[in-house]
Amino acid sequence: MVNKEQFIEETSQLLEWIANYFQDVENFPVRSKSAYGDLKKQLPENPPEKSESMEIIFKDFKQKVIPGITHWQSPKFFAYFPANGSIPSLQAEFLTAALGVQGMKWVTSPAATELEQVMMNWLRQMIGLPEHFTGVIQDTASVSTLCAVLAAREKTTGGTSNEQGVAGNPLRIYCSSEAHSSIEKAVRIAGIGSRNLVKIPVDEECRLVFSELESAIRSDLEKGYRPCCVIGALGTTGSCAIDPLDDMAELCSRHGIWFHVDAAFAGNALILPEFRKHLAGFDKADSFVFNPHKWMFTNFDCSAFFVRDSKQLQKTFELVPEYLKTGTDQPEQDFSNFGIQLGRRFRALKLWFVIRNFGLDGIREKLRGHFELAEYFEQWVKDHPRLELVVPRNLVVVCFRFRREGVGNEELNRINAHLLEAINTTGKIYISHTFVNGCYTLRFVCAQTNTELKHVEEAIKVIDQCLSHI
Ligand code: PLP
């Protein structure tokens, strides 16, 4: 039985620690300074036979685990794409953990299913997807994209791949050479084979070249391949480039090909009407994924996956074992029929807390603030005599590098890799890199929940100091 007093006392200490952590997080080295093995050598090889007190466990957490943490919630985290949290999200996660429900079927926790239905409908409206889209929460964009590829495969093969494997002429999947690696993983797992993933070249701003996609599909049809799915990027991982989604959607609809849009990070910006109105085509997709856990202040994991034809998704995944049959089942209400997992976390609760506590106005204000900070940083790069933008800024992602007249690209790549390491070793900020058109490129992403102008100014100071040592 729970000892209520003990629980309250112990948990109060954790809460106190969390409150202090949030207050001080920007003073921690953003990228952990640990070397491989630092934690492992402090831990016993075997599990304890006897109970240990929470006091000792918590002390070890602070002393042994925290040094090995990279602080994704630091406002000076400018690397990768963020994994944003927020107070309302954390509070909901706390309650979710307390309830510990399995929302695999409506009956296994009716509120979990119904809240997810309502939240996905709210999110659908928030990003401007038409009413006929149905949403389901997955853990990650990788799994959402895998579900899209599997549903596309089932549609193209008429469902025969379930029993017979993918028989007949090879299926083909298309995406740009800048698309996320999760697509190749999905194609492999779906049994379609990496060799049937056609990577379409990109232009100098990293966007898929539409005419190349058209001719790849034409040529494949002539050779007897079966084009199955085209995946468009709304915000590539490297530079946040946006593919010509409208043309791609039209082409797919002409050929009856499934069109999936991977908007893992940038899809959150669709909450801003001023961003959405410049972006035709995303709403014509067969499926669409974006991650509130990246840029909508909802703790990892929470990936919003939408499909135009939920029946197709259900056909792909529905399988109800005997022990889960109730006699009054409505399979279209059970989220386990819309994805790979049977057991499902109650993730809708944190969306409910976040959307209500921020309000749409509050979310938009944060996103607009991030755009302003990214513009500020971009302008600093443009004005800097030793830096250059590698591609024009996309949303809040600034791709830049050190340059010097007369120095070859290979040498510049080496210097920029060295510069990145020097910047991150300071522990004061954290940024990451990509390659754009053969150039080693530093990425500065302004999207952490609590980033303010002072943090961007500190980043500028750190980068300038590191530049002065080149
Ligand atoms: N798609 C894009 C464009 C991404 O940038 C990422 C990760 O950054 C992913 C997919 C994979 O996201 P997840 O970690 O949710 O699987």
Short mmCIF file of N, CA and C in Angstrom, two decimals, residues 68-159:
data_model
loop_
_atom_site.label_atom_id
_atom_site.label_comp_id
_atom_site.label_asym_id
_atom_site.label_seq_id
_atom_site.Cartn_x
_atom_site.Cartn_y
_atom_site.Cartn_z
N GLY A 68 25.62 13.41 -16.98
CA GLY A 68 25.53 12.77 -18.30
C GLY A 68 24.32 13.21 -19.10
N ILE A 69 23.69 14.28 -18.66
CA ILE A 69 22.49 14.77 -19.36
C ILE A 69 22.86 15.94 -20.26
N THR A 70 22.39 15.90 -21.49
CA THR A 70 22.44 17.07 -22.37
C THR A 70 21.11 17.79 -22.17
N HIS A 71 21.20 19.10 -21.97
CA HIS A 71 20.01 19.81 -21.48
C HIS A 71 19.15 20.37 -22.62
N TRP A 72 18.28 19.48 -23.07
CA TRP A 72 17.39 19.82 -24.19
C TRP A 72 16.41 20.92 -23.80
N GLN A 73 16.18 21.10 -22.50
CA GLN A 73 15.25 22.15 -22.07
C GLN A 73 15.97 23.46 -21.78
N SER A 74 17.26 23.52 -22.09
CA SER A 74 17.98 24.78 -21.90
C SER A 74 17.58 25.76 -22.99
N PRO A 75 17.37 27.03 -22.63
CA PRO A 75 17.04 28.02 -23.67
C PRO A 75 18.22 28.30 -24.59
N LYS A 76 19.37 27.69 -24.27
CA LYS A 76 20.54 27.87 -25.14
C LYS A 76 20.81 26.60 -25.97
N PHE A 77 19.78 25.79 -26.09
CA PHE A 77 19.85 24.60 -26.95
C PHE A 77 19.39 25.01 -28.35
N PHE A 78 20.33 25.07 -29.30
CA PHE A 78 20.01 25.50 -30.67
C PHE A 78 20.32 24.38 -31.67
N ALA A 79 20.50 23.16 -31.18
CA ALA A 79 20.95 22.05 -32.05
C ALA A 79 19.75 21.28 -32.64
N TYR A 80 20.03 20.40 -33.59
CA TYR A 80 19.04 19.48 -34.19
C TYR A 80 17.71 20.18 -34.42
N PHE A 81 16.60 19.50 -34.07
CA PHE A 81 15.33 20.17 -33.82
C PHE A 81 15.07 19.94 -32.34
N PRO A 82 14.42 20.88 -31.66
CA PRO A 82 14.27 20.71 -30.21
C PRO A 82 13.30 19.58 -29.86
N ALA A 83 13.35 19.18 -28.59
CA ALA A 83 12.34 18.29 -28.02
C ALA A 83 11.74 19.10 -26.87
N ASN A 84 10.84 19.96 -27.24
CA ASN A 84 10.34 20.97 -26.29
C ASN A 84 9.42 20.41 -25.23
N GLY A 85 9.58 20.89 -24.03
CA GLY A 85 8.62 20.61 -22.98
C GLY A 85 8.01 21.92 -22.51
N SER A 86 7.15 21.84 -21.52
CA SER A 86 6.59 23.03 -20.88
C SER A 86 5.97 22.58 -19.57
N ILE A 87 5.66 23.55 -18.72
CA ILE A 87 5.11 23.18 -17.40
C ILE A 87 3.77 22.43 -17.54
N PRO A 88 2.80 22.93 -18.31
CA PRO A 88 1.54 22.17 -18.37
C PRO A 88 1.74 20.75 -18.92
N SER A 89 2.68 20.61 -19.85
CA SER A 89 2.93 19.29 -20.41
C SER A 89 3.50 18.35 -19.34
N LEU A 90 4.44 18.88 -18.58
CA LEU A 90 5.05 18.10 -17.51
C LEU A 90 3.99 17.68 -16.47
N GLN A 91 3.11 18.63 -16.14
CA GLN A 91 2.07 18.32 -15.15
C GLN A 91 1.17 17.20 -15.65
N ALA A 92 0.82 17.26 -16.94
CA ALA A 92 -0.03 16.20 -17.50
C ALA A 92 0.70 14.86 -17.50
N GLU A 93 2.00 14.89 -17.82
CA GLU A 93 2.77 13.64 -17.83
C GLU A 93 2.80 13.00 -16.45
N PHE A 94 2.85 13.85 -15.46
CA PHE A 94 2.86 13.38 -14.08
C PHE A 94 1.55 12.61 -13.79
N LEU A 95 0.45 13.20 -14.22
CA LEU A 95 -0.86 12.56 -14.00
C LEU A 95 -0.98 11.29 -14.85
N THR A 96 -0.47 11.36 -16.08
CA THR A 96 -0.52 10.18 -16.96
C THR A 96 0.21 9.01 -16.32
N ALA A 97 1.38 9.33 -15.75
CA ALA A 97 2.15 8.27 -15.10
C ALA A 97 1.40 7.73 -13.90
N ALA A 98 0.72 8.62 -13.18
CA ALA A 98 -0.03 8.17 -12.00
C ALA A 98 -1.16 7.22 -12.41
N LEU A 99 -1.86 7.58 -13.48
CA LEU A 99 -2.99 6.75 -13.90
C LEU A 99 -2.50 5.45 -14.54
N GLY A 100 -1.39 5.56 -15.29
CA GLY A 100 -0.78 4.37 -15.91
C GLY A 100 -1.73 3.56 -16.76
N VAL A 101 -2.57 4.24 -17.54
CA VAL A 101 -3.57 3.48 -18.30
C VAL A 101 -2.99 2.97 -19.61
N GLN A 102 -3.62 1.95 -20.13
CA GLN A 102 -3.33 1.40 -21.46
C GLN A 102 -4.52 1.76 -22.33
N GLY A 103 -4.31 2.66 -23.27
CA GLY A 103 -5.45 3.09 -24.10
C GLY A 103 -5.54 2.34 -25.40
N MET A 104 -5.41 1.02 -25.34
CA MET A 104 -5.38 0.27 -26.61
C MET A 104 -6.77 0.16 -27.24
N LYS A 105 -7.80 0.12 -26.39
CA LYS A 105 -9.17 0.05 -26.88
C LYS A 105 -9.98 1.10 -26.14
N TRP A 106 -11.10 1.47 -26.71
CA TRP A 106 -11.95 2.44 -26.03
C TRP A 106 -12.29 1.95 -24.63
N VAL A 107 -12.63 0.66 -24.53
CA VAL A 107 -13.10 0.12 -23.26
C VAL A 107 -11.99 0.07 -22.20
N THR A 108 -10.71 0.06 -22.63
CA THR A 108 -9.64 -0.05 -21.65
C THR A 108 -9.33 1.29 -20.98
N SER A 109 -9.94 2.32 -21.43
CA SER A 109 -9.96 3.64 -20.80
C SER A 109 -10.68 4.60 -21.72
N PRO A 110 -12.00 4.64 -21.63
CA PRO A 110 -12.78 5.45 -22.58
C PRO A 110 -12.27 6.88 -22.71
N ALA A 111 -11.86 7.49 -21.59
CA ALA A 111 -11.45 8.91 -21.67
C ALA A 111 -10.18 9.06 -22.50
N ALA A 112 -9.30 8.05 -22.45
CA ALA A 112 -8.04 8.15 -23.21
C ALA A 112 -8.35 8.19 -24.71
N THR A 113 -9.24 7.33 -25.15
CA THR A 113 -9.60 7.30 -26.57
C THR A 113 -10.34 8.57 -26.97
N GLU A 114 -11.30 8.97 -26.16
CA GLU A 114 -12.13 10.11 -26.56
C GLU A 114 -11.34 11.42 -26.51
N LEU A 115 -10.47 11.54 -25.52
CA LEU A 115 -9.66 12.77 -25.46
C LEU A 115 -8.71 12.81 -26.66
N GLU A 116 -8.19 11.66 -27.06
CA GLU A 116 -7.30 11.63 -28.23
C GLU A 116 -8.07 12.02 -29.49
N GLN A 117 -9.31 11.54 -29.60
CA GLN A 117 -10.11 11.92 -30.77
C GLN A 117 -10.33 13.43 -30.80
N VAL A 118 -10.65 13.99 -29.65
CA VAL A 118 -10.93 15.44 -29.61
C VAL A 118 -9.65 16.22 -29.86
N MET A 119 -8.54 15.79 -29.24
CA MET A 119 -7.27 16.53 -29.43
C MET A 119 -6.81 16.50 -30.88
N MET A 120 -6.98 15.35 -31.53
CA MET A 120 -6.53 15.26 -32.91
C MET A 120 -7.42 16.13 -33.80
N ASN A 121 -8.67 16.25 -33.41
CA ASN A 121 -9.54 17.15 -34.16
C ASN A 121 -9.14 18.61 -33.92
N TRP A 122 -8.76 18.93 -32.69
CA TRP A 122 -8.28 20.31 -32.40
C TRP A 122 -7.00 20.59 -33.22
N LEU A 123 -6.07 19.63 -33.16
CA LEU A 123 -4.80 19.85 -33.89
C LEU A 123 -5.05 19.99 -35.39
N ARG A 124 -5.95 19.17 -35.90
CA ARG A 124 -6.27 19.24 -37.33
C ARG A 124 -6.73 20.66 -37.70
N GLN A 125 -7.61 21.21 -36.88
CA GLN A 125 -8.08 22.57 -37.15
C GLN A 125 -6.95 23.59 -36.99
N MET A 126 -6.13 23.35 -35.97
CA MET A 126 -5.05 24.31 -35.68
C MET A 126 -4.08 24.46 -36.84
N ILE A 127 -3.85 23.36 -37.59
CA ILE A 127 -2.88 23.45 -38.69
C ILE A 127 -3.56 23.58 -40.05
N GLY A 128 -4.90 23.61 -40.05
CA GLY A 128 -5.61 23.87 -41.31
C GLY A 128 -5.75 22.68 -42.23
N LEU A 129 -5.83 21.47 -41.65
CA LEU A 129 -6.11 20.30 -42.49
C LEU A 129 -7.63 20.18 -42.63
N PRO A 130 -8.11 19.76 -43.82
CA PRO A 130 -9.57 19.63 -44.02
C PRO A 130 -10.20 18.61 -43.07
N GLU A 131 -11.53 18.72 -42.99
CA GLU A 131 -12.29 17.94 -42.00
C GLU A 131 -12.20 16.42 -42.21
N HIS A 132 -11.96 16.00 -43.47
CA HIS A 132 -11.98 14.54 -43.70
C HIS A 132 -10.70 13.85 -43.22
N PHE A 133 -9.78 14.58 -42.62
CA PHE A 133 -8.59 13.92 -42.05
C PHE A 133 -8.90 13.40 -40.66
N THR A 134 -8.41 12.17 -40.40
CA THR A 134 -8.55 11.57 -39.07
C THR A 134 -7.16 11.50 -38.47
N GLY A 135 -7.06 11.80 -37.18
CA GLY A 135 -5.74 11.82 -36.55
C GLY A 135 -5.57 10.76 -35.50
N VAL A 136 -4.34 10.33 -35.33
CA VAL A 136 -4.00 9.36 -34.29
C VAL A 136 -2.61 9.75 -33.76
N ILE A 137 -2.42 9.60 -32.46
CA ILE A 137 -1.11 9.95 -31.89
C ILE A 137 -0.19 8.74 -32.01
N GLN A 138 1.00 8.96 -32.59
CA GLN A 138 2.03 7.93 -32.61
C GLN A 138 3.17 8.42 -31.72
N ASP A 139 4.15 7.55 -31.48
CA ASP A 139 5.24 8.02 -30.63
C ASP A 139 6.15 9.01 -31.36
N THR A 140 6.51 8.70 -32.61
CA THR A 140 7.49 9.52 -33.32
C THR A 140 7.07 9.69 -34.78
N ALA A 141 7.72 10.64 -35.45
CA ALA A 141 7.48 10.83 -36.88
C ALA A 141 7.97 9.61 -37.65
N SER A 142 9.02 8.96 -37.15
CA SER A 142 9.53 7.77 -37.84
C SER A 142 8.44 6.70 -37.92
N VAL A 143 7.74 6.50 -36.81
CA VAL A 143 6.70 5.46 -36.79
C VAL A 143 5.50 5.92 -37.62
N SER A 144 5.17 7.21 -37.56
CA SER A 144 4.06 7.72 -38.39
C SER A 144 4.36 7.47 -39.86
N THR A 145 5.60 7.75 -40.28
CA THR A 145 5.95 7.56 -41.69
C THR A 145 5.94 6.08 -42.04
N LEU A 146 6.39 5.24 -41.12
CA LEU A 146 6.31 3.79 -41.37
C LEU A 146 4.85 3.37 -41.59
N CYS A 147 3.95 3.90 -40.74
CA CYS A 147 2.52 3.57 -40.89
C CYS A 147 2.02 4.04 -42.26
N ALA A 148 2.46 5.22 -42.69
CA ALA A 148 2.03 5.73 -44.00
C ALA A 148 2.51 4.82 -45.12
N VAL A 149 3.78 4.40 -45.03
CA VAL A 149 4.34 3.54 -46.08
C VAL A 149 3.61 2.18 -46.09
N LEU A 150 3.31 1.66 -44.91
CA LEU A 150 2.61 0.36 -44.85
C LEU A 150 1.20 0.49 -45.42
N ALA A 151 0.52 1.60 -45.10
CA ALA A 151 -0.84 1.80 -45.63
C ALA A 151 -0.78 1.97 -47.15
N ALA A 152 0.22 2.71 -47.63
CA ALA A 152 0.36 2.91 -49.08
C ALA A 152 0.63 1.57 -49.76
N ARG A 153 1.45 0.75 -49.11
CA ARG A 153 1.77 -0.57 -49.68
C ARG A 153 0.50 -1.43 -49.79
N GLU A 154 -0.31 -1.38 -48.71
CA GLU A 154 -1.54 -2.18 -48.73
C GLU A 154 -2.49 -1.70 -49.82
N LYS A 155 -2.51 -0.36 -49.99
CA LYS A 155 -3.42 0.19 -51.00
C LYS A 155 -2.95 -0.23 -52.40
N THR A 156 -1.65 -0.12 -52.64
CA THR A 156 -1.12 -0.42 -53.98
C THR A 156 -1.26 -1.91 -54.31
N THR A 157 -1.10 -2.74 -53.31
CA THR A 157 -1.15 -4.19 -53.59
C THR A 157 -2.56 -4.75 -53.40
N GLY A 158 -3.50 -3.88 -53.08
CA GLY A 158 -4.87 -4.36 -52.84
C GLY A 158 -4.95 -5.25 -51.63
N GLY A 159 -4.02 -5.09 -50.70
CA GLY A 159 -4.08 -5.87 -49.45
C GLY A 159 -3.40 -7.21 -49.56
#
